[in-house]
PDB file of C-alpha atoms in Angstrom:
ATOM      1  CA  HIS A   1      68.361 112.978 -15.050  1.00 79.00           C
ATOM      2  CA  LEU A   2      70.110 111.456 -12.552  1.00 86.00           C
ATOM      3  CA  PRO A   3      70.202 114.142  -9.194  1.00 88.00           C
ATOM      4  CA  ARG A   4      67.153 114.775 -10.403  1.00 90.00           C
ATOM      5  CA  LEU A   5      65.433 110.721 -10.857  1.00 88.00           C
ATOM      6  CA  SER A   6      67.812 109.668  -7.375  1.00 88.00           C
ATOM      7  CA  ILE A   7      66.128 112.695  -5.056  1.00 86.00           C
ATOM      8  CA  CYS A   8      62.410 111.510  -6.578  1.00 83.00           C
ATOM      9  CA  ILE A   9      63.293 108.019  -5.444  1.00 81.00           C
ATOM     10  CA  PHE A  10      64.798 109.596  -2.372  1.00 81.00           C
ATOM     11  CA  LEU A  11      61.279 112.065  -1.393  1.00 76.00           C
ATOM     12  CA  ASN A  12      58.991 108.363  -2.332  1.00 74.00           C
ATOM     13  CA  ARG A  13      61.330 105.801   0.189  1.00 72.00           C
ATOM     14  CA  CYS A  14      62.384 108.143   3.141  1.00 74.00           C
ATOM     15  CA  THR A  15      59.821 107.140   6.391  1.00 69.00           C
ATOM     16  CA  PRO A  16      60.722 111.075   7.882  1.00 71.00           C
ATOM     17  CA  VAL A  17      59.096 112.343   4.390  1.00 72.00           C
ATOM     18  CA  ALA A  18      57.072 110.025   4.380  1.00 69.00           C
ATOM     19  CA  ILE A  19      54.623 110.157   7.645  1.00 68.00           C
ATOM     20  CA  LEU A  20      54.547 114.213   6.229  1.00 70.00           C
ATOM     21  CA  ARG A  21      52.461 113.173   2.762  1.00 71.00           C
ATOM     22  CA  TYR A  22      48.449 112.666   2.627  1.00 72.00           C
ATOM     23  CA  SER A  23      47.412 109.518   2.890  1.00 72.00           C
ATOM     24  CA  LEU A  24      44.236 108.303   2.464  1.00 71.00           C
ATOM     25  CA  PHE A  25      45.238 105.198   3.264  1.00 72.00           C
ATOM     26  CA  ILE A  26      46.255 106.196   6.489  1.00 74.00           C
ATOM     27  CA  SER A  27      46.762 109.032   8.965  1.00 76.00           C
ATOM     28  CA  CYS A  28      49.935 110.834  10.152  1.00 73.00           C
ATOM     29  CA  SER A  29      49.453 110.631  13.217  1.00 78.00           C
ATOM     30  CA  MET A  30      49.697 106.346  12.904  1.00 77.00           C
ATOM     31  CA  GLY A  31      52.499 107.195  10.547  1.00 76.00           C
ATOM     32  CA  ALA A  32      53.686 108.449  12.771  1.00 78.00           C
ATOM     33  CA  LEU A  33      53.649 106.534  15.066  1.00 80.00           C
ATOM     34  CA  LEU A  34      54.470 103.060  13.363  1.00 78.00           C
ATOM     35  CA  PHE A  35      58.003 104.735  12.491  1.00 78.00           C
ATOM     36  CA  THR A  36      58.125 105.167  16.235  1.00 82.00           C
ATOM     37  CA  CYS A  37      57.634 102.256  16.315  1.00 80.00           C
ATOM     38  CA  ASP A  38      60.578 101.095  14.135  1.00 78.00           C
ATOM     39  CA  MET A  39      62.895 103.193  15.357  1.00 79.00           C
ATOM     40  CA  VAL A  40      62.815 102.392  19.322  1.00 84.00           C
ATOM     41  CA  ALA A  41      62.185  98.624  18.112  1.00 83.00           C
ATOM     42  CA  ALA A  42      65.247  98.695  16.700  1.00 80.00           C
ATOM     43  CA  SER A  43      66.955 100.937  19.261  1.00 83.00           C
ATOM     44  CA  ALA A  44      66.432  98.394  21.493  1.00 85.00           C
ATOM     45  CA  ILE A  45      66.853  95.311  20.471  1.00 82.00           C
ATOM     46  CA  ALA A  46      69.790  96.478  19.326  1.00 80.00           C
ATOM     47  CA  ALA A  47      70.475  97.826  23.496  1.00 82.00           C
ATOM     48  CA  PHE A  48      70.013  93.042  24.354  1.00 80.00           C
ATOM     49  CA  PHE A  49      71.522  92.076  22.349  1.00 75.00           C
ATOM     50  CA  PHE A  50      75.009  93.861  22.234  1.00 71.00           C
ATOM     51  CA  GLN A  51      74.875  94.068  26.336  1.00 72.00           C
ATOM     52  CA  ALA A  52      73.613  89.881  25.339  1.00 66.00           C
ATOM     53  CA  SER A  53      76.301  89.639  23.306  1.00 60.00           C
ATOM     54  CA  GLY A  54      79.155  90.581  25.101  1.00 57.00           C
ATOM     55  CA  GLY A  55      79.445  94.819  24.234  1.00 56.00           C
ATOM     56  CA  ALA A  56      79.137  96.148  27.513  1.00 58.00           C
ATOM     57  CA  LEU A  57      81.435  93.919  28.241  1.00 61.00           C
ATOM     58  CA  ALA A  58      81.548  93.789  32.540  1.00 65.00           C
ATOM     59  CA  GLU A  59      85.348  94.837  33.791  1.00 69.00           C
ATOM     60  CA  ASN A  60      86.114  91.163  34.946  1.00 74.00           C
ATOM     61  CA  VAL A  61      85.159  89.723  31.718  1.00 71.00           C
ATOM     62  CA  ASP A  62      86.638  86.411  30.432  1.00 73.00           C
ATOM     63  CA  PRO A  63      89.248  88.193  27.784  1.00 70.00           C
ATOM     64  CA  ARG A  64      88.357  85.570  25.227  1.00 73.00           C
ATOM     65  CA  CYS A  65      85.093  86.671  25.093  1.00 70.00           C
ATOM     66  CA  GLN A  66      86.416  90.329  24.036  1.00 70.00           C
ATOM     67  CA  PRO A  67      86.117  90.808  19.635  1.00 70.00           C
ATOM     68  CA  ALA A  68      89.888  89.744  19.091  1.00 75.00           C
ATOM     69  CA  SER A  69      90.038  91.888  15.575  1.00 83.00           C
ATOM     70  CA  VAL A  70      88.808  94.642  13.896  1.00 87.00           C
ATOM     71  CA  HIS A  71      86.460  91.530  10.956  1.00 88.00           C
ATOM     72  CA  GLU A  72      84.972  89.652  14.779  1.00 82.00           C
ATOM     73  CA  GLN A  73      83.603  93.355  15.562  1.00 81.00           C
ATOM     74  CA  ILE A  74      82.281  94.557  12.223  1.00 88.00           C
ATOM     75  CA  GLY A  75      80.591  90.867  11.975  1.00 85.00           C
ATOM     76  CA  ARG A  76      78.970  91.022  15.692  1.00 79.00           C
ATOM     77  CA  ILE A  77      77.433  94.171  13.839  1.00 81.00           C
ATOM     78  CA  LEU A  78      77.019  92.899  11.243  1.00 86.00           C
ATOM     79  CA  ALA A  79      74.723  89.839  12.932  1.00 83.00           C
ATOM     80  CA  VAL A  80      73.152  92.191  15.343  1.00 80.00           C
ATOM     81  CA  GLY A  81      71.752  95.241  11.987  1.00 82.00           C
ATOM     82  CA  SER A  82      70.495  92.613  10.442  1.00 85.00           C
ATOM     83  CA  ILE A  83      68.784  90.514  13.391  1.00 83.00           C
ATOM     84  CA  THR A  84      67.815  93.975  15.094  1.00 82.00           C
ATOM     85  CA  VAL A  85      66.408  95.295  11.545  1.00 79.00           C
ATOM     86  CA  LEU A  86      64.572  91.592  11.006  1.00 82.00           C
ATOM     87  CA  VAL A  87      62.308  91.386  14.180  1.00 82.00           C
ATOM     88  CA  GLY A  88      62.219  94.929  14.822  1.00 79.00           C
ATOM     89  CA  ILE A  89      59.853  94.811  11.830  1.00 80.00           C
ATOM     90  CA  ILE A  90      57.404  92.534  13.592  1.00 83.00           C
ATOM     91  CA  PRO A  91      55.732  95.505  15.825  1.00 80.00           C
ATOM     92  CA  SER A  92      54.426  97.750  13.464  1.00 75.00           C
ATOM     93  CA  PHE A  93      53.730  94.847  11.228  1.00 79.00           C
ATOM     94  CA  VAL A  94      51.352  94.086  13.155  1.00 82.00           C
ATOM     95  CA  LEU A  95      50.304  97.743  13.861  1.00 76.00           C
ATOM     96  CA  SER A  96      49.506  98.143  10.423  1.00 74.00           C
ATOM     97  CA  LYS A  97      47.637  95.056   9.638  1.00 77.00           C
ATOM     98  CA  LEU A  98      45.444  96.015  13.023  1.00 77.00           C
ATOM     99  CA  HIS A  99      44.405  99.640  11.405  1.00 69.00           C
ATOM    100  CA  GLN A 100      44.069  99.028   7.577  1.00 65.00           C
ATOM    101  CA  ARG A 101      41.456 101.032   6.033  1.00 64.00           C
ATOM    102  CA  ASP A 102      39.090 100.253   3.707  1.00 66.00           C
ATOM    103  CA  PHE A 103      36.029 102.365   1.338  1.00 65.00           C
ATOM    104  CA  ILE A 104      32.748 101.054   1.483  1.00 71.00           C
ATOM    105  CA  GLU A 105      30.055 101.286  -0.626  1.00 74.00           C
ATOM    106  CA  ASP A 106      27.182 103.158   0.166  1.00 70.00           C
ATOM    107  CA  ALA A 107      23.669 101.729  -0.586  1.00 72.00           C
ATOM    108  CA  GLN A 108      21.059 104.863  -0.821  1.00 73.00           C
ATOM    109  CA  GLU A 109      23.535 106.764  -4.762  1.00 59.00           C
ATOM    110  CA  ASP A 110      23.136 102.875  -5.789  1.00 55.00           C
ATOM    111  CA  SER A 111      19.144 102.847  -6.096  1.00 57.00           C
ATOM    112  CA  LYS A 112      19.217 106.690  -7.285  1.00 55.00           C
TER     113      LYS A 112
END
């Protein structure tokens, strides 16, 4: 049962698969837009942080700016990744809050 359960959880939580699934609350194109917004925002923020923090160092940079060990590099990557995820969620969160479908009851059917 564990492999089947793992596959079911993956298919329910995997964003590219969830985009293709029918939903009453959000259209496929809006789901694709939110997914693209997540990916582009995260990539842009990561590129900005790596460029600003020395991920793309110039040739004449001070040697003290370069990470001295593997632990410093991993720490910097984890810090940038965490901040990227947290800040990258904001644009898609704003878009998803602006687009919500609500069900409206028809008053004519209630009166019959």
